Each structure stands twice: as structure tokens, then as C-alpha cells.
């Protein structure tokens, strides 16, 4: 049988062309935002209060703080910069959120993309791996629903910023990856439940954090720029980590790998990646806690007291 093969150079050219086509909508969005960004910086640079108030003086007395918070609704609403995508990408908080999402969403997608191979390595039947995918979908939905409710509750009651829950879910996700890497009985069921639950939580929390930190005027563009972290992280972890190690552990004359050694190292690496992402998310939480307490929490309290 004659098999037609494409040269690696041709494959590389096709890859670059496809990559440019995929990124072309981003170029359109950036071009549309640039004139507005320049005009905004020239005309209102002195009027912007700054969303996170990172330069708020540490020595401000409590009386002044309460006056600033309770004085008027204008103070609360003016604390929210409605940044466009270029301005948002110029903020450290954007990249902290992006990096945390790349670690969490990327490792979550890498897990579900390779769950059939993992099940096959451990001797699961096709029916059992199908059940795992179904369980993943159920817990993914549960995470999206539960994360919104829990984060809303703690934000209303205690003023806890949502980035805290991103960090917490990444910690739990790290535990899930470690459980899967152990290869013990039922470890794939337990680990996939934890990873799927936390993956859903992150998709529920990320849009809310994006709107609260960067404003609503350009929410759609900024949200989708942050969401790019998901395929980026998935490609790195799924192809360059899980796939590469799986192929490396497979016997040269076989296409499949059997045993927990096929994926143990890759899931341990993803556990470390999630730990790193959790640390990044907690840095974002520390940087934004004043904003959540002084602006978001105060606004919610004033709304509920009406």
C-alpha cells in the first residue's frame, strides 16, 4: 500500500498559516481597541481612579475610609475602571489571572482529553471509560453551579474576593492529579471527579473575576482573551507533557502503553503545575483584597440594605 507523506517543512508552513488564521480575530480586536486606548490615556489619565487602588496609602485612618465608602454611590461605581483589552493586558493582574487559568483549565482539559488512554493503560473497559467521561461532565456542571453560589455567599457575608476560590480549587485539583498518578484501585474515578469539579469551578469564577477587576464595557473581549489560556495550557500539558511521556513509556514496537508508569510522571507534573497556579491565584487574591472589601463588598452591602 502506498502511503502519501507530507514533508515536515510543508507541515510547518501549514501550521504557521493555520495559527495566523486562528489569531486573526485577536488582531482585529486589538486594532479596534488601539485608538480608544490612546484617546483614553490622553484625555482621562488624571480622572481614572484605578480599579484596585493599589496605591492607597497604608496609613489612611478608618474614619477616612468609611467616609470614602459610604459617602456616595459615585465613589463605589467610579472605583471600577472599564478597561479595554490593551489596557487590561498592561496590568499585572491580567497576567496573573491568565497564568492561573492556564494551569487549571489546561490541566483539566489535558485530563479529559487523555482519560480514555489512561483507562486503557489501567485495564478499564470502553464502557468504564465512557462512564468516566459522563461523570466528568456531571461534576463539571456541579462545579460551575456550586462555585458561583459559594463565592457569592462569602463575598456577601465576609467580603472574600473570588480569586481566593480560584486558588483553593487549584489546590484541590492538584490533589486530584496526584490521586490519578498513584494508579491505585478506583483512583481514576476519584481523581477525575475532583479534577472535573474544580475545572467547572474555574469556568464559573473566571468570568466574574474578569468583570469585577476590568469592568463591563469591554468584558466580552477581555474574557475571551483570558479564555485563550485554556487551549494554550491544554496544548502544552496534553501534547508536550502527557502525550510525550506516554509515547516515551510505550514499547518501541507497540502503539499502546500498559501500566501506571505510562502517565504517573505526567500527572505528577500537572499536580505541580496546579500548585504553582494556586500560588499565582493567591497572589492575585492578595493584590485585589482591598478592592473587593472597599468597593465590591461595600457596594453589595449598600444594595442589600436598601
PDB file of C-alpha atoms in Angstrom:
ATOM      1  CA  UNK A   1       0.000   0.000   0.000  1.00  0.00           C
ATOM      2  CA  UNK A   2       1.364   3.396  -0.971  1.00  0.00           C
ATOM      3  CA  UNK A   3       1.172   5.963   1.801  1.00  0.00           C
ATOM      4  CA  UNK A   4       1.414   9.625   0.949  1.00  0.00           C
ATOM      5  CA  UNK A   5       3.538  11.540   3.447  1.00  0.00           C
ATOM      6  CA  UNK A   6       3.907  15.276   3.799  1.00  0.00           C
ATOM      7  CA  UNK A   7       7.336  16.747   4.385  1.00  0.00           C
ATOM      8  CA  UNK A   8       7.984  18.321   7.758  1.00  0.00           C
ATOM      9  CA  UNK A   9       8.705  21.689   6.122  1.00  0.00           C
ATOM     10  CA  UNK A  10       5.268  21.674   4.476  1.00  0.00           C
ATOM     11  CA  UNK A  11       3.677  20.697   7.787  1.00  0.00           C
ATOM     12  CA  UNK A  12       5.435  23.606   9.497  1.00  0.00           C
ATOM     13  CA  UNK A  13       4.234  26.080   6.866  1.00  0.00           C
ATOM     14  CA  UNK A  14       0.654  24.797   7.160  1.00  0.00           C
ATOM     15  CA  UNK A  15       0.869  25.053  10.934  1.00  0.00           C
ATOM     16  CA  UNK A  16       2.027  28.681  10.780  1.00  0.00           C
ATOM     17  CA  UNK A  17      -0.743  29.587   8.311  1.00  0.00           C
ATOM     18  CA  UNK A  18      -3.419  27.942  10.470  1.00  0.00           C
ATOM     19  CA  UNK A  19      -2.017  29.633  13.576  1.00  0.00           C
ATOM     20  CA  UNK A  20      -2.207  33.039  11.887  1.00  0.00           C
ATOM     21  CA  UNK A  21      -5.793  32.355  10.838  1.00  0.00           C
ATOM     22  CA  UNK A  22      -6.718  31.366  14.384  1.00  0.00           C
ATOM     23  CA  UNK A  23      -5.101  34.511  15.814  1.00  0.00           C
ATOM     24  CA  UNK A  24      -6.528  36.876  13.185  1.00  0.00           C
ATOM     25  CA  UNK A  25      -9.654  37.752  15.251  1.00  0.00           C
ATOM     26  CA  UNK A  26      -7.342  38.837  18.076  1.00  0.00           C
ATOM     27  CA  UNK A  27      -5.568  41.227  15.706  1.00  0.00           C
ATOM     28  CA  UNK A  28      -8.914  42.736  14.687  1.00  0.00           C
ATOM     29  CA  UNK A  29      -9.880  43.262  18.331  1.00  0.00           C
ATOM     30  CA  UNK A  30      -6.512  44.829  19.198  1.00  0.00           C
ATOM     31  CA  UNK A  31      -6.687  47.170  16.213  1.00  0.00           C
ATOM     32  CA  UNK A  32     -10.191  48.268  17.188  1.00  0.00           C
ATOM     33  CA  UNK A  33      -9.132  48.959  20.761  1.00  0.00           C
ATOM     34  CA  UNK A  34      -5.944  50.904  19.983  1.00  0.00           C
ATOM     35  CA  UNK A  35      -7.454  54.311  19.032  1.00  0.00           C
ATOM     36  CA  UNK A  36      -9.751  54.213  22.031  1.00  0.00           C
ATOM     37  CA  UNK A  37      -6.843  53.313  24.289  1.00  0.00           C
ATOM     38  CA  UNK A  38      -4.735  56.253  23.089  1.00  0.00           C
ATOM     39  CA  UNK A  39      -7.633  58.677  23.407  1.00  0.00           C
ATOM     40  CA  UNK A  40      -8.474  57.357  26.843  1.00  0.00           C
ATOM     41  CA  UNK A  41      -4.931  57.801  28.119  1.00  0.00           C
ATOM     42  CA  UNK A  42      -4.624  61.344  26.774  1.00  0.00           C
ATOM     43  CA  UNK A  43      -7.965  62.705  27.975  1.00  0.00           C
ATOM     44  CA  UNK A  44      -8.725  60.888  31.212  1.00  0.00           C
ATOM     45  CA  UNK A  45      -5.400  59.823  32.686  1.00  0.00           C
ATOM     46  CA  UNK A  46      -5.882  62.144  35.668  1.00  0.00           C
ATOM     47  CA  UNK A  47      -9.530  61.229  36.174  1.00  0.00           C
ATOM     48  CA  UNK A  48      -9.148  57.469  36.436  1.00  0.00           C
ATOM     49  CA  UNK A  49      -9.339  56.305  39.995  1.00  0.00           C
ATOM     50  CA  UNK A  50      -7.937  52.854  39.315  1.00  0.00           C
ATOM     51  CA  UNK A  51      -9.845  49.697  39.895  1.00  0.00           C
ATOM     52  CA  UNK A  52      -7.764  48.057  42.546  1.00  0.00           C
ATOM     53  CA  UNK A  53      -6.480  51.169  44.318  1.00  0.00           C
ATOM     54  CA  UNK A  54      -3.085  49.555  44.736  1.00  0.00           C
ATOM     55  CA  UNK A  55      -1.564  52.875  45.664  1.00  0.00           C
ATOM     56  CA  UNK A  56      -3.991  53.530  48.524  1.00  0.00           C
ATOM     57  CA  UNK A  57      -1.924  54.796  51.458  1.00  0.00           C
ATOM     58  CA  UNK A  58      -1.460  52.214  54.186  1.00  0.00           C
ATOM     59  CA  UNK A  59      -1.735  54.882  56.828  1.00  0.00           C
ATOM     60  CA  UNK A  60      -5.251  56.002  55.943  1.00  0.00           C
ATOM     61  CA  UNK A  61      -7.327  56.249  59.093  1.00  0.00           C
ATOM     62  CA  UNK A  62     -10.558  54.260  59.418  1.00  0.00           C
ATOM     63  CA  UNK A  63     -12.698  57.372  59.569  1.00  0.00           C
ATOM     64  CA  UNK A  64     -11.462  58.491  56.185  1.00  0.00           C
ATOM     65  CA  UNK A  65     -12.063  55.029  54.767  1.00  0.00           C
ATOM     66  CA  UNK A  66     -15.637  54.858  55.989  1.00  0.00           C
ATOM     67  CA  UNK A  67     -16.305  58.307  54.590  1.00  0.00           C
ATOM     68  CA  UNK A  68     -14.929  57.301  51.198  1.00  0.00           C
ATOM     69  CA  UNK A  69     -17.013  54.142  51.134  1.00  0.00           C
ATOM     70  CA  UNK A  70     -20.238  55.465  52.485  1.00  0.00           C
ATOM     71  CA  UNK A  71     -20.166  58.956  51.082  1.00  0.00           C
ATOM     72  CA  UNK A  72     -21.858  58.319  47.768  1.00  0.00           C
ATOM     73  CA  UNK A  73     -22.662  55.722  45.166  1.00  0.00           C
ATOM     74  CA  UNK A  74     -20.383  57.598  42.765  1.00  0.00           C
ATOM     75  CA  UNK A  75     -17.308  56.637  44.782  1.00  0.00           C
ATOM     76  CA  UNK A  76     -18.244  52.971  44.619  1.00  0.00           C
ATOM     77  CA  UNK A  77     -19.010  52.905  40.920  1.00  0.00           C
ATOM     78  CA  UNK A  78     -16.068  55.114  39.976  1.00  0.00           C
ATOM     79  CA  UNK A  79     -13.672  52.617  41.523  1.00  0.00           C
ATOM     80  CA  UNK A  80     -14.303  50.349  38.549  1.00  0.00           C
ATOM     81  CA  UNK A  81     -12.133  51.180  35.562  1.00  0.00           C
ATOM     82  CA  UNK A  82     -13.782  49.968  32.405  1.00  0.00           C
ATOM     83  CA  UNK A  83     -10.540  48.974  30.733  1.00  0.00           C
ATOM     84  CA  UNK A  84     -10.272  47.904  27.128  1.00  0.00           C
ATOM     85  CA  UNK A  85      -8.268  44.848  26.147  1.00  0.00           C
ATOM     86  CA  UNK A  86      -4.971  46.701  25.617  1.00  0.00           C
ATOM     87  CA  UNK A  87      -5.193  48.459  28.963  1.00  0.00           C
ATOM     88  CA  UNK A  88      -6.163  45.226  30.707  1.00  0.00           C
ATOM     89  CA  UNK A  89      -3.217  43.389  29.147  1.00  0.00           C
ATOM     90  CA  UNK A  90      -0.956  46.101  30.515  1.00  0.00           C
ATOM     91  CA  UNK A  91      -1.961  45.175  34.077  1.00  0.00           C
ATOM     92  CA  UNK A  92      -0.124  42.571  36.114  1.00  0.00           C
ATOM     93  CA  UNK A  93      -3.453  41.252  37.415  1.00  0.00           C
ATOM     94  CA  UNK A  94      -4.474  40.239  33.889  1.00  0.00           C
ATOM     95  CA  UNK A  95      -1.426  38.027  33.503  1.00  0.00           C
ATOM     96  CA  UNK A  96      -1.786  36.575  36.988  1.00  0.00           C
ATOM     97  CA  UNK A  97      -5.346  35.544  36.123  1.00  0.00           C
ATOM     98  CA  UNK A  98      -4.252  34.278  32.700  1.00  0.00           C
ATOM     99  CA  UNK A  99      -1.437  32.169  34.182  1.00  0.00           C
ATOM    100  CA  UNK A 100      -3.661  30.693  36.892  1.00  0.00           C
ATOM    101  CA  UNK A 101      -6.278  29.768  34.286  1.00  0.00           C
ATOM    102  CA  UNK A 102      -3.666  28.215  32.001  1.00  0.00           C
ATOM    103  CA  UNK A 103      -2.556  25.964  34.862  1.00  0.00           C
ATOM    104  CA  UNK A 104      -6.070  24.977  35.952  1.00  0.00           C
ATOM    105  CA  UNK A 105      -8.043  24.821  32.722  1.00  0.00           C
ATOM    106  CA  UNK A 106      -5.088  23.452  30.784  1.00  0.00           C
ATOM    107  CA  UNK A 107      -4.544  20.546  33.172  1.00  0.00           C
ATOM    108  CA  UNK A 108      -8.290  19.893  33.315  1.00  0.00           C
ATOM    109  CA  UNK A 109      -8.581  19.656  29.530  1.00  0.00           C
ATOM    110  CA  UNK A 110      -5.448  17.520  29.371  1.00  0.00           C
ATOM    111  CA  UNK A 111      -7.069  15.087  31.801  1.00  0.00           C
ATOM    112  CA  UNK A 112     -10.354  14.691  29.934  1.00  0.00           C
ATOM    113  CA  UNK A 113      -8.573  14.535  26.548  1.00  0.00           C
ATOM    114  CA  UNK A 114      -6.435  11.607  27.697  1.00  0.00           C
ATOM    115  CA  UNK A 115      -8.870   9.844  30.011  1.00  0.00           C
ATOM    116  CA  UNK A 116      -9.506   7.020  27.508  1.00  0.00           C
ATOM    117  CA  UNK A 117      -5.791   6.332  27.125  1.00  0.00           C
ATOM    118  CA  UNK A 118      -5.330   6.384  30.894  1.00  0.00           C
ATOM    119  CA  UNK A 119      -8.232   3.988  31.367  1.00  0.00           C
ATOM    120  CA  UNK A 120      -6.804   1.673  28.718  1.00  0.00           C
ATOM    121  CA  UNK A 121      -3.423   1.692  30.449  1.00  0.00           C
ATOM    122  CA  UNK A 122      -5.070   0.621  33.708  1.00  0.00           C
ATOM    123  CA  UNK A 123      -7.185  -2.080  32.080  1.00  0.00           C
ATOM    124  CA  UNK A 124     -10.538  -0.270  32.083  1.00  0.00           C
ATOM    125  CA  UNK A 125     -13.103  -1.345  29.502  1.00  0.00           C
ATOM    126  CA  UNK A 126     -14.504   1.075  26.924  1.00  0.00           C
ATOM    127  CA  UNK A 127     -17.781   1.153  28.854  1.00  0.00           C
ATOM    128  CA  UNK A 128     -15.965   2.134  32.035  1.00  0.00           C
ATOM    129  CA  UNK A 129     -14.056   4.925  30.311  1.00  0.00           C
ATOM    130  CA  UNK A 130     -17.339   6.197  28.825  1.00  0.00           C
ATOM    131  CA  UNK A 131     -18.729   6.271  32.352  1.00  0.00           C
ATOM    132  CA  UNK A 132     -15.713   8.315  33.446  1.00  0.00           C
ATOM    133  CA  UNK A 133     -16.376  10.897  30.731  1.00  0.00           C
ATOM    134  CA  UNK A 134     -20.042  11.090  31.795  1.00  0.00           C
ATOM    135  CA  UNK A 135     -19.034  11.558  35.427  1.00  0.00           C
ATOM    136  CA  UNK A 136     -16.631  14.274  34.339  1.00  0.00           C
ATOM    137  CA  UNK A 137     -19.459  16.162  32.616  1.00  0.00           C
ATOM    138  CA  UNK A 138     -21.724  15.850  35.664  1.00  0.00           C
ATOM    139  CA  UNK A 139     -19.105  17.118  38.108  1.00  0.00           C
ATOM    140  CA  UNK A 140     -18.043  19.824  35.678  1.00  0.00           C
ATOM    141  CA  UNK A 141     -21.612  21.162  35.729  1.00  0.00           C
ATOM    142  CA  UNK A 142     -21.813  20.816  39.518  1.00  0.00           C
ATOM    143  CA  UNK A 143     -18.611  22.814  39.888  1.00  0.00           C
ATOM    144  CA  UNK A 144     -19.899  25.634  37.700  1.00  0.00           C
ATOM    145  CA  UNK A 145     -23.106  25.851  39.701  1.00  0.00           C
ATOM    146  CA  UNK A 146     -21.562  25.433  43.153  1.00  0.00           C
ATOM    147  CA  UNK A 147     -18.630  27.812  42.712  1.00  0.00           C
ATOM    148  CA  UNK A 148     -20.901  30.710  41.830  1.00  0.00           C
ATOM    149  CA  UNK A 149     -23.123  30.130  44.850  1.00  0.00           C
ATOM    150  CA  UNK A 150     -20.272  29.648  47.347  1.00  0.00           C
ATOM    151  CA  UNK A 151     -18.200  32.595  46.106  1.00  0.00           C
ATOM    152  CA  UNK A 152     -21.277  34.847  46.153  1.00  0.00           C
ATOM    153  CA  UNK A 153     -22.049  33.781  49.727  1.00  0.00           C
ATOM    154  CA  UNK A 154     -18.564  34.505  51.074  1.00  0.00           C
ATOM    155  CA  UNK A 155     -18.335  37.749  49.126  1.00  0.00           C
ATOM    156  CA  UNK A 156     -21.652  38.993  50.545  1.00  0.00           C
ATOM    157  CA  UNK A 157     -21.048  37.793  54.101  1.00  0.00           C
ATOM    158  CA  UNK A 158     -17.312  38.342  54.601  1.00  0.00           C
ATOM    159  CA  UNK A 159     -16.012  40.292  51.614  1.00  0.00           C
ATOM    160  CA  UNK A 160     -13.771  37.412  50.470  1.00  0.00           C
ATOM    161  CA  UNK A 161     -12.549  38.035  46.923  1.00  0.00           C
ATOM    162  CA  UNK A 162     -13.263  35.435  44.258  1.00  0.00           C
ATOM    163  CA  UNK A 163      -9.560  34.870  43.393  1.00  0.00           C
ATOM    164  CA  UNK A 164      -9.293  33.067  46.745  1.00  0.00           C
ATOM    165  CA  UNK A 165     -11.563  30.326  45.409  1.00  0.00           C
ATOM    166  CA  UNK A 166      -9.507  30.026  42.225  1.00  0.00           C
ATOM    167  CA  UNK A 167      -6.501  29.276  44.423  1.00  0.00           C
ATOM    168  CA  UNK A 168      -8.488  26.806  46.544  1.00  0.00           C
ATOM    169  CA  UNK A 169      -9.817  24.892  43.525  1.00  0.00           C
ATOM    170  CA  UNK A 170      -6.326  24.663  42.054  1.00  0.00           C
ATOM    171  CA  UNK A 171      -5.109  23.128  45.316  1.00  0.00           C
ATOM    172  CA  UNK A 172      -7.884  20.525  45.194  1.00  0.00           C
ATOM    173  CA  UNK A 173      -7.176  19.909  41.517  1.00  0.00           C
ATOM    174  CA  UNK A 174      -3.552  19.222  42.414  1.00  0.00           C
ATOM    175  CA  UNK A 175      -4.732  16.551  44.864  1.00  0.00           C
ATOM    176  CA  UNK A 176      -6.861  15.026  42.095  1.00  0.00           C
ATOM    177  CA  UNK A 177      -3.866  14.784  39.777  1.00  0.00           C
ATOM    178  CA  UNK A 178      -1.789  13.116  42.499  1.00  0.00           C
ATOM    179  CA  UNK A 179      -4.576  10.559  43.075  1.00  0.00           C
ATOM    180  CA  UNK A 180      -4.701   9.736  39.354  1.00  0.00           C
ATOM    181  CA  UNK A 181      -0.912   9.419  39.181  1.00  0.00           C
ATOM    182  CA  UNK A 182      -0.963   6.852  42.003  1.00  0.00           C
ATOM    183  CA  UNK A 183      -2.692   4.301  39.746  1.00  0.00           C
ATOM    184  CA  UNK A 184      -4.442   2.684  42.715  1.00  0.00           C
ATOM    185  CA  UNK A 185      -7.839   0.981  42.526  1.00  0.00           C
ATOM    186  CA  UNK A 186     -10.616   3.498  41.735  1.00  0.00           C
ATOM    187  CA  UNK A 187      -8.018   6.302  41.665  1.00  0.00           C
ATOM    188  CA  UNK A 188      -9.103   7.336  38.174  1.00  0.00           C
ATOM    189  CA  UNK A 189     -12.726   7.667  39.321  1.00  0.00           C
ATOM    190  CA  UNK A 190     -11.872   9.706  42.429  1.00  0.00           C
ATOM    191  CA  UNK A 191      -9.245  11.840  40.733  1.00  0.00           C
ATOM    192  CA  UNK A 192     -11.383  12.623  37.689  1.00  0.00           C
ATOM    193  CA  UNK A 193     -14.257  13.684  39.959  1.00  0.00           C
ATOM    194  CA  UNK A 194     -12.012  16.153  41.820  1.00  0.00           C
ATOM    195  CA  UNK A 195     -10.423  17.489  38.643  1.00  0.00           C
ATOM    196  CA  UNK A 196     -13.783  17.795  36.842  1.00  0.00           C
ATOM    197  CA  UNK A 197     -15.399  19.564  39.791  1.00  0.00           C
ATOM    198  CA  UNK A 198     -12.576  22.092  40.092  1.00  0.00           C
ATOM    199  CA  UNK A 199     -12.416  22.591  36.327  1.00  0.00           C
ATOM    200  CA  UNK A 200     -16.083  23.606  36.342  1.00  0.00           C
ATOM    201  CA  UNK A 201     -15.492  25.915  39.316  1.00  0.00           C
ATOM    202  CA  UNK A 202     -12.797  27.795  37.437  1.00  0.00           C
ATOM    203  CA  UNK A 203     -15.040  28.375  34.413  1.00  0.00           C
ATOM    204  CA  UNK A 204     -17.671  29.837  36.752  1.00  0.00           C
ATOM    205  CA  UNK A 205     -15.260  32.068  38.678  1.00  0.00           C
ATOM    206  CA  UNK A 206     -13.127  33.432  35.849  1.00  0.00           C
ATOM    207  CA  UNK A 207     -15.850  35.486  34.072  1.00  0.00           C
ATOM    208  CA  UNK A 208     -16.966  37.058  37.366  1.00  0.00           C
ATOM    209  CA  UNK A 209     -13.406  37.992  38.309  1.00  0.00           C
ATOM    210  CA  UNK A 210     -12.797  39.436  34.846  1.00  0.00           C
ATOM    211  CA  UNK A 211     -15.876  41.671  35.002  1.00  0.00           C
ATOM    212  CA  UNK A 212     -15.156  42.825  38.562  1.00  0.00           C
ATOM    213  CA  UNK A 213     -11.494  43.669  38.010  1.00  0.00           C
ATOM    214  CA  UNK A 214     -11.554  45.086  34.484  1.00  0.00           C
ATOM    215  CA  UNK A 215     -15.115  46.372  34.153  1.00  0.00           C
ATOM    216  CA  UNK A 216     -18.017  45.574  31.838  1.00  0.00           C
ATOM    217  CA  UNK A 217     -17.534  47.897  28.853  1.00  0.00           C
ATOM    218  CA  UNK A 218     -15.135  45.505  27.117  1.00  0.00           C
ATOM    219  CA  UNK A 219     -15.943  42.401  29.110  1.00  0.00           C
ATOM    220  CA  UNK A 220     -16.519  40.160  26.081  1.00  0.00           C
ATOM    221  CA  UNK A 221     -13.129  40.882  24.527  1.00  0.00           C
ATOM    222  CA  UNK A 222     -11.170  40.650  27.775  1.00  0.00           C
ATOM    223  CA  UNK A 223     -12.996  37.490  28.836  1.00  0.00           C
ATOM    224  CA  UNK A 224     -12.121  35.752  25.581  1.00  0.00           C
ATOM    225  CA  UNK A 225      -8.506  36.889  25.834  1.00  0.00           C
ATOM    226  CA  UNK A 226      -8.272  35.292  29.284  1.00  0.00           C
ATOM    227  CA  UNK A 227     -10.072  32.199  27.962  1.00  0.00           C
ATOM    228  CA  UNK A 228      -7.226  31.713  25.462  1.00  0.00           C
ATOM    229  CA  UNK A 229      -5.314  30.384  28.482  1.00  0.00           C
ATOM    230  CA  UNK A 230      -7.391  27.196  28.295  1.00  0.00           C
ATOM    231  CA  UNK A 231      -6.227  25.932  24.857  1.00  0.00           C
ATOM    232  CA  UNK A 232      -2.696  27.228  25.452  1.00  0.00           C
ATOM    233  CA  UNK A 233      -2.383  25.324  28.721  1.00  0.00           C
ATOM    234  CA  UNK A 234      -4.115  22.299  27.233  1.00  0.00           C
ATOM    235  CA  UNK A 235      -1.703  22.126  24.295  1.00  0.00           C
ATOM    236  CA  UNK A 236       1.383  22.369  26.491  1.00  0.00           C
ATOM    237  CA  UNK A 237       0.199  19.846  29.078  1.00  0.00           C
ATOM    238  CA  UNK A 238      -1.722  17.462  26.825  1.00  0.00           C
ATOM    239  CA  UNK A 239       0.680  17.278  23.873  1.00  0.00           C
ATOM    240  CA  UNK A 240       4.055  18.264  25.296  1.00  0.00           C
ATOM    241  CA  UNK A 241       3.704  16.557  28.682  1.00  0.00           C
ATOM    242  CA  UNK A 242       1.085  13.766  28.755  1.00  0.00           C
ATOM    243  CA  UNK A 243       1.417  12.729  25.105  1.00  0.00           C
ATOM    244  CA  UNK A 244       5.200  12.945  25.045  1.00  0.00           C
ATOM    245  CA  UNK A 245       5.683  10.907  28.232  1.00  0.00           C
ATOM    246  CA  UNK A 246       3.079   8.346  27.117  1.00  0.00           C
ATOM    247  CA  UNK A 247       4.936   7.812  23.824  1.00  0.00           C
ATOM    248  CA  UNK A 248       8.249   7.676  25.643  1.00  0.00           C
ATOM    249  CA  UNK A 249       6.985   4.980  28.021  1.00  0.00           C
ATOM    250  CA  UNK A 250       5.372   2.908  25.237  1.00  0.00           C
ATOM    251  CA  UNK A 251       7.373  -0.063  23.895  1.00  0.00           C
ATOM    252  CA  UNK A 252       9.001   0.725  20.521  1.00  0.00           C
ATOM    253  CA  UNK A 253       7.075  -1.979  18.661  1.00  0.00           C
ATOM    254  CA  UNK A 254       3.662  -1.203  20.185  1.00  0.00           C
ATOM    255  CA  UNK A 255       1.208   1.674  19.864  1.00  0.00           C
ATOM    256  CA  UNK A 256      -0.268   1.346  23.360  1.00  0.00           C
ATOM    257  CA  UNK A 257       1.268   1.551  26.812  1.00  0.00           C
ATOM    258  CA  UNK A 258       0.141  -0.592  29.741  1.00  0.00           C
ATOM    259  CA  UNK A 259       0.578   0.222  33.417  1.00  0.00           C
ATOM    260  CA  UNK A 260       0.564   3.263  35.664  1.00  0.00           C
ATOM    261  CA  UNK A 261       4.087   4.229  34.587  1.00  0.00           C
ATOM    262  CA  UNK A 262       2.541   5.442  31.299  1.00  0.00           C
ATOM    263  CA  UNK A 263       1.062   8.537  32.947  1.00  0.00           C
ATOM    264  CA  UNK A 264       2.261   8.699  36.570  1.00  0.00           C
ATOM    265  CA  UNK A 265       5.030  11.216  35.853  1.00  0.00           C
ATOM    266  CA  UNK A 266       2.865  13.408  33.619  1.00  0.00           C
ATOM    267  CA  UNK A 267       0.104  13.708  36.227  1.00  0.00           C
ATOM    268  CA  UNK A 268       2.634  14.421  38.945  1.00  0.00           C
ATOM    269  CA  UNK A 269       3.949  17.248  36.750  1.00  0.00           C
ATOM    270  CA  UNK A 270       0.388  18.557  36.307  1.00  0.00           C
ATOM    271  CA  UNK A 271      -0.086  18.414  40.081  1.00  0.00           C
ATOM    272  CA  UNK A 272       2.985  20.641  40.459  1.00  0.00           C
ATOM    273  CA  UNK A 273       1.651  22.956  37.743  1.00  0.00           C
ATOM    274  CA  UNK A 274      -1.634  23.308  39.648  1.00  0.00           C
ATOM    275  CA  UNK A 275       0.263  24.056  42.868  1.00  0.00           C
ATOM    276  CA  UNK A 276       2.121  26.804  41.035  1.00  0.00           C
ATOM    277  CA  UNK A 277      -1.160  28.117  39.608  1.00  0.00           C
ATOM    278  CA  UNK A 278      -2.657  28.123  43.099  1.00  0.00           C
ATOM    279  CA  UNK A 279       0.224  30.262  44.368  1.00  0.00           C
ATOM    280  CA  UNK A 280      -0.319  32.676  41.457  1.00  0.00           C
ATOM    281  CA  UNK A 281      -4.058  32.865  42.222  1.00  0.00           C
ATOM    282  CA  UNK A 282      -3.384  33.630  45.888  1.00  0.00           C
ATOM    283  CA  UNK A 283      -1.026  36.429  44.817  1.00  0.00           C
ATOM    284  CA  UNK A 284      -3.914  37.841  42.762  1.00  0.00           C
ATOM    285  CA  UNK A 285      -6.185  37.463  45.792  1.00  0.00           C
ATOM    286  CA  UNK A 286      -3.749  39.421  47.990  1.00  0.00           C
ATOM    287  CA  UNK A 287      -3.393  42.153  45.372  1.00  0.00           C
ATOM    288  CA  UNK A 288      -7.173  42.556  44.996  1.00  0.00           C
ATOM    289  CA  UNK A 289      -8.439  42.023  48.557  1.00  0.00           C
ATOM    290  CA  UNK A 290      -8.612  45.769  49.307  1.00  0.00           C
ATOM    291  CA  UNK A 291     -10.638  46.342  46.175  1.00  0.00           C
ATOM    292  CA  UNK A 292     -13.073  43.546  46.991  1.00  0.00           C
ATOM    293  CA  UNK A 293     -13.547  44.797  50.550  1.00  0.00           C
ATOM    294  CA  UNK A 294     -13.655  48.522  49.850  1.00  0.00           C
ATOM    295  CA  UNK A 295     -15.578  48.503  46.572  1.00  0.00           C
ATOM    296  CA  UNK A 296     -17.370  45.248  45.740  1.00  0.00           C
ATOM    297  CA  UNK A 297     -18.282  44.255  49.309  1.00  0.00           C
ATOM    298  CA  UNK A 298     -19.329  47.791  50.207  1.00  0.00           C
ATOM    299  CA  UNK A 299     -21.460  48.063  47.086  1.00  0.00           C
ATOM    300  CA  UNK A 300     -23.175  44.753  47.863  1.00  0.00           C
ATOM    301  CA  UNK A 301     -23.860  45.827  51.447  1.00  0.00           C
ATOM    302  CA  UNK A 302     -25.338  49.131  50.361  1.00  0.00           C
ATOM    303  CA  UNK A 303     -27.508  47.329  47.796  1.00  0.00           C
ATOM    304  CA  UNK A 304     -28.773  44.756  50.321  1.00  0.00           C
ATOM    305  CA  UNK A 305     -29.555  47.421  52.910  1.00  0.00           C
ATOM    306  CA  UNK A 306     -31.872  49.265  50.546  1.00  0.00           C
TER     307      UNK A 306
END
